[in-house]
Amino acid sequence: MMEPLVDALLVSALNSNTEAIQVYDVKTGTNLHSFKGTPASSSTLNFVGACDYVMTAQKDKPLLQAWIINRHDPLHLRLVVPGRVKTMAVSPSGPKYCVVAVGEKMYVYKLLYGHLIAVISCHYQPITCIQFTLCGNYFVSGGEDGFVYLWSMAQLVNNFHTEDAPEIQPWRVLGQHSDKVTSISMSVSGLQGLLFSSSLDRTVKVYDLLHGNHLHTLLTDQGITRVTCNSIGSQIFLGLANGKVSVVNLLPHLPIGDIEVSDKGCQCHEKAVRHIVVSPSGNTIVTGGDDEEVKVWALSGNAKPQLSFLRTVHTGRGAITNLALLAIDRQIFEGDELKPTEIIAPFSTDTTEIQTCSVTVPIRGRPSSLQDSSSTFHPITDNVIRTSGSHEKNGSPKEANNDNLVEQLKVTNSELYHFALKQLLDLDEEYNKYQ
């Protein structure tokens, strides 16, 4: 009997034709699912919500595409962005924001209503990678200019609500490589963990995110095309331009400064390694390269880690453009259509205050006397506003009580939002005081 939980591997390739993404079982190599659509742009594959949607940018088009996790066809949503997307990221927790990189700029959209809330212009060469912290409150960007920046979502939202706000600046400048940044990776502890950035300058830089300290620089004899760490950041995997993968242990703690990577690496691919993902257990890694192959490897040994080849799960169809691992119940791919808890709205370039836009949603558990009335949900203040189906002035006492309840909820939710926003901004200021 097959185990219900499976490590599903999502793969996209340069020449994928009508099947934009293939889904494989890492353990057996069998095909579980596929997503139809336009070929996906490199480094743009993301998940939205708890296994609700898969989202990518379309190759060579200024469009995004999204699928419900167990459906083959994409959603009919108009997700238009200002240009061809180089890389993108979706916040994993809290309100869902999508950050897309077009050239040297980043555009930040809130998925709930599709509005553009920020345009960030700080890099002076094209942006190559973006990644959110696990909490969703911060994200990191790296570019061809070599810079690595940390950004605060609270600062972006505050600027959006402030008239004549100054130009958005990074919450912290982490460092700079002498060549373009090829990838970034973080441990699961988020802002209190480690960040790794790789570059074609043959180095990986290691940062303490909380304080912004540069801890280590790992030196190799090859350009580094991908860096990935395990969940706690104790072990990192370097994908090299010559097709090798090197494994570096950071425990026991290494002295601060430059570290020469002694591991010459395992020849995993014939061409550059573009993608590496690590299983939750840390015992298996999956690699994808420009040689059009995706391979699964077993990791063994502590002091001197070794990679052992297990299987090839994907081959052909061009260079690998995206690779992601998701632990999921295999029955999801076989069951009825899911009802996502998250909302993805069509994108808009309207940058007016979002207080002017409302999203219609059902109110759970409302009294039967209100079933026929249409209500709206305010994206920011959570106000419940009656828009139609109003009652007569001489309505019953029950109806009058319902009206009072709605009015009380409007006031309470508005106060709760403003209190939470103030606490979040105050916390941001406290961090800045001690830097």
PDB file of C-alpha atoms in Angstrom, residues 7-141:
ATOM      1  CA  ASP A   7       7.337  14.315  -1.745  1.00  0.00           C
ATOM      2  CA  ALA A   8       6.069  15.818  -4.988  1.00  0.00           C
ATOM      3  CA  LEU A   9       8.719  17.279  -7.285  1.00  0.00           C
ATOM      4  CA  LEU A  10       7.583  20.040  -9.651  1.00  0.00           C
ATOM      5  CA  VAL A  11       9.740  20.471 -12.766  1.00  0.00           C
ATOM      6  CA  SER A  12       9.596  22.936 -15.649  1.00  0.00           C
ATOM      7  CA  ALA A  13      11.886  22.979 -18.664  1.00  0.00           C
ATOM      8  CA  LEU A  14      12.783  25.444 -21.394  1.00  0.00           C
ATOM      9  CA  ASN A  15      10.938  23.574 -24.169  1.00  0.00           C
ATOM     10  CA  SER A  16       8.011  22.088 -22.267  1.00  0.00           C
ATOM     11  CA  ASN A  17       5.446  22.771 -25.038  1.00  0.00           C
ATOM     12  CA  THR A  18       1.856  22.608 -23.728  1.00  0.00           C
ATOM     13  CA  GLU A  19       2.723  20.973 -20.386  1.00  0.00           C
ATOM     14  CA  ALA A  20       4.273  23.814 -18.430  1.00  0.00           C
ATOM     15  CA  ILE A  21       5.039  21.782 -15.287  1.00  0.00           C
ATOM     16  CA  GLN A  22       5.474  18.068 -14.594  1.00  0.00           C
ATOM     17  CA  VAL A  23       4.969  16.584 -11.111  1.00  0.00           C
ATOM     18  CA  TYR A  24       6.927  13.481 -10.015  1.00  0.00           C
ATOM     19  CA  ASP A  25       7.129  11.275  -6.945  1.00  0.00           C
ATOM     20  CA  VAL A  26      10.715  11.716  -5.734  1.00  0.00           C
ATOM     21  CA  LYS A  27      10.768   8.273  -4.132  1.00  0.00           C
ATOM     22  CA  THR A  28       9.674   6.288  -7.208  1.00  0.00           C
ATOM     23  CA  GLY A  29      10.121   8.679 -10.140  1.00  0.00           C
ATOM     24  CA  THR A  30       6.527   8.117 -11.301  1.00  0.00           C
ATOM     25  CA  ASN A  31       4.536  10.965 -12.837  1.00  0.00           C
ATOM     26  CA  LEU A  32       1.792  12.232 -10.512  1.00  0.00           C
ATOM     27  CA  HIS A  33       0.341  15.205 -12.357  1.00  0.00           C
ATOM     28  CA  SER A  34       0.952  17.881 -14.963  1.00  0.00           C
ATOM     29  CA  PHE A  35      -0.036  21.510 -15.432  1.00  0.00           C
ATOM     30  CA  LYS A  36      -0.917  22.696 -18.919  1.00  0.00           C
ATOM     31  CA  GLY A  37       0.004  26.162 -20.099  1.00  0.00           C
ATOM     32  CA  THR A  38       2.728  28.366 -21.504  1.00  0.00           C
ATOM     33  CA  PRO A  39       6.345  27.357 -20.645  1.00  0.00           C
ATOM     34  CA  ALA A  40       7.404  28.887 -17.334  1.00  0.00           C
ATOM     35  CA  SER A  41      10.063  31.546 -17.024  1.00  0.00           C
ATOM     36  CA  SER A  42      13.145  30.531 -15.024  1.00  0.00           C
ATOM     37  CA  SER A  43      13.099  30.954 -11.215  1.00  0.00           C
ATOM     38  CA  THR A  44       9.431  31.947 -11.034  1.00  0.00           C
ATOM     39  CA  LEU A  45       7.666  28.863  -9.646  1.00  0.00           C
ATOM     40  CA  ASN A  46       5.837  29.539  -6.358  1.00  0.00           C
ATOM     41  CA  PHE A  47       3.109  28.090  -4.145  1.00  0.00           C
ATOM     42  CA  VAL A  48       0.236  30.239  -2.891  1.00  0.00           C
ATOM     43  CA  GLY A  49      -1.303  29.301   0.449  1.00  0.00           C
ATOM     44  CA  ALA A  50      -1.309  25.838   1.985  1.00  0.00           C
ATOM     45  CA  CYS A  51      -1.285  23.798  -1.234  1.00  0.00           C
ATOM     46  CA  ASP A  52      -3.907  26.036  -2.858  1.00  0.00           C
ATOM     47  CA  TYR A  53      -2.235  27.238  -6.059  1.00  0.00           C
ATOM     48  CA  VAL A  54       0.880  26.897  -8.185  1.00  0.00           C
ATOM     49  CA  MET A  55       2.007  30.134  -9.841  1.00  0.00           C
ATOM     50  CA  THR A  56       4.677  31.012 -12.437  1.00  0.00           C
ATOM     51  CA  ALA A  57       5.531  33.711 -14.955  1.00  0.00           C
ATOM     52  CA  GLN A  58       5.184  32.948 -18.648  1.00  0.00           C
ATOM     53  CA  LYS A  59       8.348  32.742 -20.693  1.00  0.00           C
ATOM     54  CA  ASP A  60       8.884  35.744 -23.003  1.00  0.00           C
ATOM     55  CA  LYS A  61       5.516  37.309 -22.058  1.00  0.00           C
ATOM     56  CA  PRO A  62       4.538  39.963 -19.464  1.00  0.00           C
ATOM     57  CA  LEU A  63       2.014  37.574 -17.911  1.00  0.00           C
ATOM     58  CA  LEU A  64       1.700  35.289 -14.900  1.00  0.00           C
ATOM     59  CA  GLN A  65      -0.279  32.048 -14.814  1.00  0.00           C
ATOM     60  CA  ALA A  66      -1.801  30.116 -11.894  1.00  0.00           C
ATOM     61  CA  TRP A  67      -3.336  26.677 -11.337  1.00  0.00           C
ATOM     62  CA  ILE A  68      -5.367  25.151  -8.536  1.00  0.00           C
ATOM     63  CA  ILE A  69      -3.014  22.481  -7.194  1.00  0.00           C
ATOM     64  CA  ASN A  70      -4.978  19.470  -8.478  1.00  0.00           C
ATOM     65  CA  ARG A  71      -6.221  20.871 -11.794  1.00  0.00           C
ATOM     66  CA  HIS A  72      -4.520  20.574 -15.173  1.00  0.00           C
ATOM     67  CA  ASP A  73      -5.690  23.792 -16.804  1.00  0.00           C
ATOM     68  CA  PRO A  74      -4.665  27.285 -15.664  1.00  0.00           C
ATOM     69  CA  LEU A  75      -7.120  29.721 -14.131  1.00  0.00           C
ATOM     70  CA  HIS A  76      -8.675  32.273 -16.451  1.00  0.00           C
ATOM     71  CA  LEU A  77      -7.129  35.289 -14.726  1.00  0.00           C
ATOM     72  CA  ARG A  78      -5.590  38.343 -16.341  1.00  0.00           C
ATOM     73  CA  LEU A  79      -2.316  38.647 -14.429  1.00  0.00           C
ATOM     74  CA  VAL A  80      -0.528  41.287 -16.497  1.00  0.00           C
ATOM     75  CA  VAL A  81       2.795  42.755 -15.300  1.00  0.00           C
ATOM     76  CA  PRO A  82       4.890  45.615 -16.767  1.00  0.00           C
ATOM     77  CA  GLY A  83       7.355  43.383 -18.638  1.00  0.00           C
ATOM     78  CA  ARG A  84       8.956  39.958 -18.945  1.00  0.00           C
ATOM     79  CA  VAL A  85       9.625  38.547 -15.486  1.00  0.00           C
ATOM     80  CA  LYS A  86      13.180  37.602 -14.556  1.00  0.00           C
ATOM     81  CA  THR A  87      12.288  36.126 -11.153  1.00  0.00           C
ATOM     82  CA  MET A  88       9.432  36.309  -8.645  1.00  0.00           C
ATOM     83  CA  ALA A  89       8.405  35.267  -5.141  1.00  0.00           C
ATOM     84  CA  VAL A  90       5.142  34.916  -3.188  1.00  0.00           C
ATOM     85  CA  SER A  91       5.021  35.452   0.585  1.00  0.00           C
ATOM     86  CA  PRO A  92       4.467  32.093   2.328  1.00  0.00           C
ATOM     87  CA  SER A  93       2.645  33.407   5.422  1.00  0.00           C
ATOM     88  CA  GLY A  94       0.203  36.138   6.351  1.00  0.00           C
ATOM     89  CA  PRO A  95      -1.299  38.360   3.627  1.00  0.00           C
ATOM     90  CA  LYS A  96      -0.148  37.023   0.269  1.00  0.00           C
ATOM     91  CA  TYR A  97       2.062  39.416  -1.684  1.00  0.00           C
ATOM     92  CA  CYS A  98       3.689  38.691  -5.035  1.00  0.00           C
ATOM     93  CA  VAL A  99       6.985  40.399  -5.895  1.00  0.00           C
ATOM     94  CA  VAL A 100       7.993  40.261  -9.559  1.00  0.00           C
ATOM     95  CA  ALA A 101      11.287  41.479 -10.997  1.00  0.00           C
ATOM     96  CA  VAL A 102      11.241  43.172 -14.382  1.00  0.00           C
ATOM     97  CA  GLY A 103      14.706  44.401 -15.306  1.00  0.00           C
ATOM     98  CA  GLU A 104      16.099  46.492 -12.440  1.00  0.00           C
ATOM     99  CA  LYS A 105      12.705  47.082 -10.784  1.00  0.00           C
ATOM    100  CA  MET A 106      10.487  45.085  -8.453  1.00  0.00           C
ATOM    101  CA  TYR A 107       6.704  45.341  -8.536  1.00  0.00           C
ATOM    102  CA  VAL A 108       4.767  44.299  -5.421  1.00  0.00           C
ATOM    103  CA  TYR A 109       1.151  43.138  -5.769  1.00  0.00           C
ATOM    104  CA  LYS A 110      -1.302  42.060  -3.105  1.00  0.00           C
ATOM    105  CA  LEU A 111      -2.986  38.915  -4.415  1.00  0.00           C
ATOM    106  CA  LEU A 112      -6.256  39.448  -2.519  1.00  0.00           C
ATOM    107  CA  TYR A 113      -7.301  42.361  -4.725  1.00  0.00           C
ATOM    108  CA  GLY A 114      -4.558  42.481  -7.405  1.00  0.00           C
ATOM    109  CA  HIS A 115      -3.459  46.052  -6.753  1.00  0.00           C
ATOM    110  CA  LEU A 116       0.099  47.237  -7.246  1.00  0.00           C
ATOM    111  CA  ILE A 117       1.227  48.567  -3.865  1.00  0.00           C
ATOM    112  CA  ALA A 118       4.894  49.363  -4.546  1.00  0.00           C
ATOM    113  CA  VAL A 119       7.479  49.822  -7.271  1.00  0.00           C
ATOM    114  CA  ILE A 120      11.039  49.398  -6.002  1.00  0.00           C
ATOM    115  CA  SER A 121      13.999  50.736  -7.919  1.00  0.00           C
ATOM    116  CA  CYS A 122      17.279  50.203  -6.090  1.00  0.00           C
ATOM    117  CA  HIS A 123      19.309  47.704  -8.114  1.00  0.00           C
ATOM    118  CA  TYR A 124      21.066  49.274 -11.075  1.00  0.00           C
ATOM    119  CA  GLN A 125      21.301  46.054 -13.092  1.00  0.00           C
ATOM    120  CA  PRO A 126      18.656  43.318 -13.663  1.00  0.00           C
ATOM    121  CA  ILE A 127      17.441  41.457 -10.581  1.00  0.00           C
ATOM    122  CA  THR A 128      18.216  37.734 -10.610  1.00  0.00           C
ATOM    123  CA  CYS A 129      16.638  36.305  -7.432  1.00  0.00           C
ATOM    124  CA  ILE A 130      14.026  37.095  -4.785  1.00  0.00           C
ATOM    125  CA  GLN A 131      13.093  35.107  -1.692  1.00  0.00           C
ATOM    126  CA  PHE A 132      10.778  35.735   1.275  1.00  0.00           C
ATOM    127  CA  THR A 133      11.512  34.840   4.872  1.00  0.00           C
ATOM    128  CA  LEU A 134       9.245  32.088   6.189  1.00  0.00           C
ATOM    129  CA  CYS A 135       7.215  34.614   8.223  1.00  0.00           C
ATOM    130  CA  GLY A 136       6.485  36.647   5.088  1.00  0.00           C
ATOM    131  CA  ASN A 137       7.443  39.958   6.743  1.00  0.00           C
ATOM    132  CA  TYR A 138      10.713  40.412   4.827  1.00  0.00           C
ATOM    133  CA  PHE A 139      12.199  39.444   1.483  1.00  0.00           C
ATOM    134  CA  VAL A 140      15.694  39.461  -0.010  1.00  0.00           C
ATOM    135  CA  SER A 141      16.728  40.450  -3.526  1.00  0.00           C
TER     136      SER A 141
END
